[in-house]
Amino acid sequence: MTKATYNVDTVHSELGFQVKHMMISKAKGAFNDFDAIIQADVDNLSDSKVELTIDAASIDTRNKDRDDHLRSGDFFDVENHPKITFNATDIKKKSGNDYEVTGDLTIRGTTKPVTADVTFEGESKDPMSGNTVAGFSGSAKFNRKDFGLTWNAAVETGGVLIGEEVKVNFEIEAHKAE
């Protein structure tokens, strides 16, 4: 089989994250506006090309004040760095449909390698459109300070307001370009 291009169906996809809050709970959110192009042979995903682009301003934690702060120069600085990108550089099959995808993540103009655990969920035909659809799910972790996201505040009981480790989770449905 040859490589095909798959485009993300953002209506049926999700890109979420969580980070420790006040050292006792987790703050969660998502990016609502993102796109990815996946060029893949589903029989040999190790040779795939993956390019993800996220609109940093689309961050949504269900709290307008927090979202506005995250868009500011204290965090994503969306005025100067409107996009977050991930470009896969190495894809290794672990077992079955599980892969390790390493790539260059760029946030605020800083690029660092990040590795995601990805599961290929399979391919199907959409009964409504007849299009071929592929599914992918996965997660990754990284230290936000590595990307210049260093703002924090002390909490009265000790520790800090925001943890350093960011956990990203994603569910992707992608339509095969005809």
PDB file of C-alpha atoms in Angstrom:
ATOM      1  CA  MET A   1       0.000   0.000   0.000  1.00  0.00           C
ATOM      2  CA  THR A   2       1.159   3.575  -0.577  1.00  0.00           C
ATOM      3  CA  LYS A   3       0.973   6.599   1.659  1.00  0.00           C
ATOM      4  CA  ALA A   4      -2.307   8.459   1.803  1.00  0.00           C
ATOM      5  CA  THR A   5      -3.028  11.875   3.250  1.00  0.00           C
ATOM      6  CA  TYR A   6      -5.406  12.097   6.202  1.00  0.00           C
ATOM      7  CA  ASN A   7      -6.912  15.379   7.410  1.00  0.00           C
ATOM      8  CA  VAL A   8      -8.103  15.818  10.991  1.00  0.00           C
ATOM      9  CA  ASP A   9     -11.841  16.012  11.550  1.00  0.00           C
ATOM     10  CA  THR A  10     -11.804  18.479  14.451  1.00  0.00           C
ATOM     11  CA  VAL A  11     -15.491  17.869  15.174  1.00  0.00           C
ATOM     12  CA  HIS A  12     -14.616  14.285  16.145  1.00  0.00           C
ATOM     13  CA  SER A  13     -11.165  14.988  17.616  1.00  0.00           C
ATOM     14  CA  GLU A  14      -9.908  16.379  20.895  1.00  0.00           C
ATOM     15  CA  LEU A  15      -6.614  17.846  22.100  1.00  0.00           C
ATOM     16  CA  GLY A  16      -6.636  18.201  25.874  1.00  0.00           C
ATOM     17  CA  PHE A  17      -4.141  18.831  28.642  1.00  0.00           C
ATOM     18  CA  GLN A  18      -3.839  18.855  32.415  1.00  0.00           C
ATOM     19  CA  VAL A  19      -1.407  20.347  34.903  1.00  0.00           C
ATOM     20  CA  LYS A  20      -1.197  20.235  38.712  1.00  0.00           C
ATOM     21  CA  HIS A  21      -3.055  23.103  40.381  1.00  0.00           C
ATOM     22  CA  MET A  22      -2.150  24.307  43.891  1.00  0.00           C
ATOM     23  CA  MET A  23      -0.279  20.992  44.337  1.00  0.00           C
ATOM     24  CA  ILE A  24      -3.526  19.219  45.255  1.00  0.00           C
ATOM     25  CA  SER A  25      -5.633  18.920  42.095  1.00  0.00           C
ATOM     26  CA  LYS A  26      -5.449  19.171  38.323  1.00  0.00           C
ATOM     27  CA  ALA A  27      -6.496  22.006  36.050  1.00  0.00           C
ATOM     28  CA  LYS A  28      -7.691  20.726  32.698  1.00  0.00           C
ATOM     29  CA  GLY A  29      -8.289  22.326  29.364  1.00  0.00           C
ATOM     30  CA  ALA A  30      -8.219  21.897  25.619  1.00  0.00           C
ATOM     31  CA  PHE A  31      -7.213  23.617  22.420  1.00  0.00           C
ATOM     32  CA  ASN A  32     -10.315  23.995  20.290  1.00  0.00           C
ATOM     33  CA  ASP A  33      -8.655  25.041  17.031  1.00  0.00           C
ATOM     34  CA  PHE A  34      -6.002  22.722  15.612  1.00  0.00           C
ATOM     35  CA  ASP A  35      -5.182  20.943  12.417  1.00  0.00           C
ATOM     36  CA  ALA A  36      -2.949  18.088  11.425  1.00  0.00           C
ATOM     37  CA  ILE A  37      -1.877  16.474   8.234  1.00  0.00           C
ATOM     38  CA  ILE A  38      -0.967  12.829   8.460  1.00  0.00           C
ATOM     39  CA  GLN A  39       0.668  11.115   5.503  1.00  0.00           C
ATOM     40  CA  ALA A  40       0.626   7.413   6.251  1.00  0.00           C
ATOM     41  CA  ASP A  41       0.449   3.890   4.997  1.00  0.00           C
ATOM     42  CA  VAL A  42      -1.726   2.299   7.689  1.00  0.00           C
ATOM     43  CA  ASP A  43       0.118  -0.996   7.131  1.00  0.00           C
ATOM     44  CA  ASN A  44       3.458   0.681   7.944  1.00  0.00           C
ATOM     45  CA  LEU A  45       2.901   3.670  10.233  1.00  0.00           C
ATOM     46  CA  SER A  46       6.609   3.858  11.133  1.00  0.00           C
ATOM     47  CA  ASP A  47       7.201   5.709   7.852  1.00  0.00           C
ATOM     48  CA  SER A  48       4.474   8.324   8.417  1.00  0.00           C
ATOM     49  CA  LYS A  49       4.677  12.090   8.320  1.00  0.00           C
ATOM     50  CA  VAL A  50       2.739  14.028  10.981  1.00  0.00           C
ATOM     51  CA  GLU A  51       2.441  17.812  11.150  1.00  0.00           C
ATOM     52  CA  LEU A  52       0.233  19.344  13.861  1.00  0.00           C
ATOM     53  CA  THR A  53      -0.580  23.054  14.137  1.00  0.00           C
ATOM     54  CA  ILE A  54      -2.474  24.480  17.112  1.00  0.00           C
ATOM     55  CA  ASP A  55      -3.967  27.963  17.414  1.00  0.00           C
ATOM     56  CA  ALA A  56      -2.604  28.938  20.840  1.00  0.00           C
ATOM     57  CA  ALA A  57      -5.409  31.490  21.333  1.00  0.00           C
ATOM     58  CA  SER A  58      -7.977  28.673  21.174  1.00  0.00           C
ATOM     59  CA  ILE A  59      -7.024  27.498  24.675  1.00  0.00           C
ATOM     60  CA  ASP A  60     -10.129  26.725  26.722  1.00  0.00           C
ATOM     61  CA  THR A  61     -10.084  25.905  30.433  1.00  0.00           C
ATOM     62  CA  ARG A  62     -13.729  26.932  30.949  1.00  0.00           C
ATOM     63  CA  ASN A  63     -12.557  30.062  32.802  1.00  0.00           C
ATOM     64  CA  LYS A  64     -12.262  33.296  30.768  1.00  0.00           C
ATOM     65  CA  ASP A  65      -9.887  35.056  33.186  1.00  0.00           C
ATOM     66  CA  ARG A  66      -7.540  32.055  33.302  1.00  0.00           C
ATOM     67  CA  ASP A  67      -7.717  31.633  29.506  1.00  0.00           C
ATOM     68  CA  ASP A  68      -6.863  35.320  29.010  1.00  0.00           C
ATOM     69  CA  HIS A  69      -3.902  34.946  31.420  1.00  0.00           C
ATOM     70  CA  LEU A  70      -2.704  31.851  29.523  1.00  0.00           C
ATOM     71  CA  ARG A  71      -2.855  33.829  26.249  1.00  0.00           C
ATOM     72  CA  SER A  72      -0.768  36.664  27.762  1.00  0.00           C
ATOM     73  CA  GLY A  73       2.989  37.169  27.814  1.00  0.00           C
ATOM     74  CA  ASP A  74       3.143  35.280  31.132  1.00  0.00           C
ATOM     75  CA  PHE A  75       2.392  32.047  29.235  1.00  0.00           C
ATOM     76  CA  PHE A  76       1.768  31.463  25.517  1.00  0.00           C
ATOM     77  CA  ASP A  77       2.215  35.100  24.408  1.00  0.00           C
ATOM     78  CA  VAL A  78      -0.216  34.492  21.537  1.00  0.00           C
ATOM     79  CA  GLU A  79       0.303  37.979  20.115  1.00  0.00           C
ATOM     80  CA  ASN A  80       3.921  37.108  19.267  1.00  0.00           C
ATOM     81  CA  HIS A  81       3.600  33.292  19.070  1.00  0.00           C
ATOM     82  CA  PRO A  82       0.129  32.481  17.687  1.00  0.00           C
ATOM     83  CA  LYS A  83       0.889  28.862  16.758  1.00  0.00           C
ATOM     84  CA  ILE A  84       2.098  25.770  18.583  1.00  0.00           C
ATOM     85  CA  THR A  85       3.487  23.092  16.271  1.00  0.00           C
ATOM     86  CA  PHE A  86       4.541  19.450  16.436  1.00  0.00           C
ATOM     87  CA  ASN A  87       6.372  17.730  13.597  1.00  0.00           C
ATOM     88  CA  ALA A  88       7.134  14.022  13.926  1.00  0.00           C
ATOM     89  CA  THR A  89      10.790  13.113  13.413  1.00  0.00           C
ATOM     90  CA  ASP A  90      10.767   9.418  14.395  1.00  0.00           C
ATOM     91  CA  ILE A  91       8.005   6.815  14.682  1.00  0.00           C
ATOM     92  CA  LYS A  92       8.741   3.436  16.231  1.00  0.00           C
ATOM     93  CA  LYS A  93       6.357   0.518  16.515  1.00  0.00           C
ATOM     94  CA  LYS A  94       6.245  -0.766  20.108  1.00  0.00           C
ATOM     95  CA  SER A  95       3.795  -3.644  19.654  1.00  0.00           C
ATOM     96  CA  GLY A  96       0.496  -4.324  17.932  1.00  0.00           C
ATOM     97  CA  ASN A  97      -1.038  -0.931  17.139  1.00  0.00           C
ATOM     98  CA  ASP A  98       1.083   0.970  19.698  1.00  0.00           C
ATOM     99  CA  TYR A  99       3.750   3.415  18.575  1.00  0.00           C
ATOM    100  CA  GLU A 100       6.241   5.839  20.059  1.00  0.00           C
ATOM    101  CA  VAL A 101       6.160   9.111  18.121  1.00  0.00           C
ATOM    102  CA  THR A 102       8.979  11.567  18.740  1.00  0.00           C
ATOM    103  CA  GLY A 103       8.892  15.018  17.239  1.00  0.00           C
ATOM    104  CA  ASP A 104       9.806  18.654  17.519  1.00  0.00           C
ATOM    105  CA  LEU A 105       7.328  20.584  19.677  1.00  0.00           C
ATOM    106  CA  THR A 106       7.504  24.369  19.316  1.00  0.00           C
ATOM    107  CA  ILE A 107       5.910  26.639  21.922  1.00  0.00           C
ATOM    108  CA  ARG A 108       6.715  30.374  22.247  1.00  0.00           C
ATOM    109  CA  GLY A 109       9.456  30.035  19.636  1.00  0.00           C
ATOM    110  CA  THR A 110      11.267  27.298  21.580  1.00  0.00           C
ATOM    111  CA  THR A 111      11.608  23.879  19.960  1.00  0.00           C
ATOM    112  CA  LYS A 112      12.328  20.721  21.977  1.00  0.00           C
ATOM    113  CA  PRO A 113      11.865  17.008  21.300  1.00  0.00           C
ATOM    114  CA  VAL A 114       8.800  15.391  22.880  1.00  0.00           C
ATOM    115  CA  THR A 115       7.707  11.757  22.660  1.00  0.00           C
ATOM    116  CA  ALA A 116       4.078  10.637  22.583  1.00  0.00           C
ATOM    117  CA  ASP A 117       2.629   7.176  23.058  1.00  0.00           C
ATOM    118  CA  VAL A 118       0.177   6.693  20.197  1.00  0.00           C
ATOM    119  CA  THR A 119      -2.318   3.935  19.444  1.00  0.00           C
ATOM    120  CA  PHE A 120      -3.622   3.415  15.921  1.00  0.00           C
ATOM    121  CA  GLU A 121      -7.310   2.686  16.584  1.00  0.00           C
ATOM    122  CA  GLY A 122      -7.973   1.398  13.075  1.00  0.00           C
ATOM    123  CA  GLU A 123      -9.591   2.447   9.866  1.00  0.00           C
ATOM    124  CA  SER A 124     -13.278   2.460   8.925  1.00  0.00           C
ATOM    125  CA  LYS A 125     -15.751   3.738   6.347  1.00  0.00           C
ATOM    126  CA  ASP A 126     -17.962   6.646   7.403  1.00  0.00           C
ATOM    127  CA  PRO A 127     -21.555   5.479   6.673  1.00  0.00           C
ATOM    128  CA  MET A 128     -22.688   9.076   6.142  1.00  0.00           C
ATOM    129  CA  SER A 129     -20.057  10.191   3.616  1.00  0.00           C
ATOM    130  CA  GLY A 130     -18.482   6.942   2.469  1.00  0.00           C
ATOM    131  CA  ASN A 131     -15.037   8.383   3.275  1.00  0.00           C
ATOM    132  CA  THR A 132     -12.271   6.277   4.789  1.00  0.00           C
ATOM    133  CA  VAL A 133     -11.549   7.385   8.342  1.00  0.00           C
ATOM    134  CA  ALA A 134      -8.617   6.514  10.641  1.00  0.00           C
ATOM    135  CA  GLY A 135      -8.434   6.886  14.407  1.00  0.00           C
ATOM    136  CA  PHE A 136      -5.475   7.646  16.658  1.00  0.00           C
ATOM    137  CA  SER A 137      -5.272   8.208  20.410  1.00  0.00           C
ATOM    138  CA  GLY A 138      -2.395   8.988  22.685  1.00  0.00           C
ATOM    139  CA  SER A 139      -0.655  10.983  25.344  1.00  0.00           C
ATOM    140  CA  ALA A 140       2.585  12.812  26.047  1.00  0.00           C
ATOM    141  CA  LYS A 141       4.238  14.617  28.947  1.00  0.00           C
ATOM    142  CA  PHE A 142       6.669  17.520  29.021  1.00  0.00           C
ATOM    143  CA  ASN A 143       8.004  20.169  31.377  1.00  0.00           C
ATOM    144  CA  ARG A 144       6.397  23.520  30.590  1.00  0.00           C
ATOM    145  CA  LYS A 145       9.493  25.413  31.785  1.00  0.00           C
ATOM    146  CA  ASP A 146      11.485  23.869  28.903  1.00  0.00           C
ATOM    147  CA  PHE A 147       9.347  26.050  26.598  1.00  0.00           C
ATOM    148  CA  GLY A 148       9.599  29.318  28.533  1.00  0.00           C
ATOM    149  CA  LEU A 149       6.288  28.848  30.364  1.00  0.00           C
ATOM    150  CA  THR A 150       7.813  29.762  33.727  1.00  0.00           C
ATOM    151  CA  TRP A 151       5.219  32.003  35.401  1.00  0.00           C
ATOM    152  CA  ASN A 152       4.111  30.761  38.802  1.00  0.00           C
ATOM    153  CA  ALA A 153       2.959  31.929  42.225  1.00  0.00           C
ATOM    154  CA  ALA A 154       3.567  30.607  45.726  1.00  0.00           C
ATOM    155  CA  VAL A 155       0.633  29.179  47.672  1.00  0.00           C
ATOM    156  CA  GLU A 156       0.114  29.936  51.349  1.00  0.00           C
ATOM    157  CA  THR A 157       0.408  26.296  52.439  1.00  0.00           C
ATOM    158  CA  GLY A 158       3.720  25.837  50.629  1.00  0.00           C
ATOM    159  CA  GLY A 159       4.535  24.921  47.080  1.00  0.00           C
ATOM    160  CA  VAL A 160       3.348  26.619  43.912  1.00  0.00           C
ATOM    161  CA  LEU A 161       0.136  27.370  42.069  1.00  0.00           C
ATOM    162  CA  ILE A 162       1.026  25.530  38.844  1.00  0.00           C
ATOM    163  CA  GLY A 163       2.937  22.278  38.394  1.00  0.00           C
ATOM    164  CA  GLU A 164       5.750  21.953  35.879  1.00  0.00           C
ATOM    165  CA  GLU A 165       4.628  18.741  34.164  1.00  0.00           C
ATOM    166  CA  VAL A 166       1.998  19.085  31.448  1.00  0.00           C
ATOM    167  CA  LYS A 167       0.128  15.969  30.355  1.00  0.00           C
ATOM    168  CA  VAL A 168      -1.396  16.038  26.886  1.00  0.00           C
ATOM    169  CA  ASN A 169      -4.101  13.615  25.740  1.00  0.00           C
ATOM    170  CA  PHE A 170      -5.549  13.393  22.263  1.00  0.00           C
ATOM    171  CA  GLU A 171      -8.183  11.552  20.275  1.00  0.00           C
ATOM    172  CA  ILE A 172      -7.883  12.059  16.524  1.00  0.00           C
ATOM    173  CA  GLU A 173     -10.301  11.093  13.774  1.00  0.00           C
ATOM    174  CA  ALA A 174      -8.800  11.762  10.354  1.00  0.00           C
ATOM    175  CA  HIS A 175     -10.431  11.523   6.935  1.00  0.00           C
ATOM    176  CA  LYS A 176      -8.488  10.071   4.033  1.00  0.00           C
ATOM    177  CA  ALA A 177      -8.130  12.588   1.213  1.00  0.00           C
ATOM    178  CA  GLU A 178      -9.593  11.192  -1.980  1.00  0.00           C
TER     179      GLU A 178
END
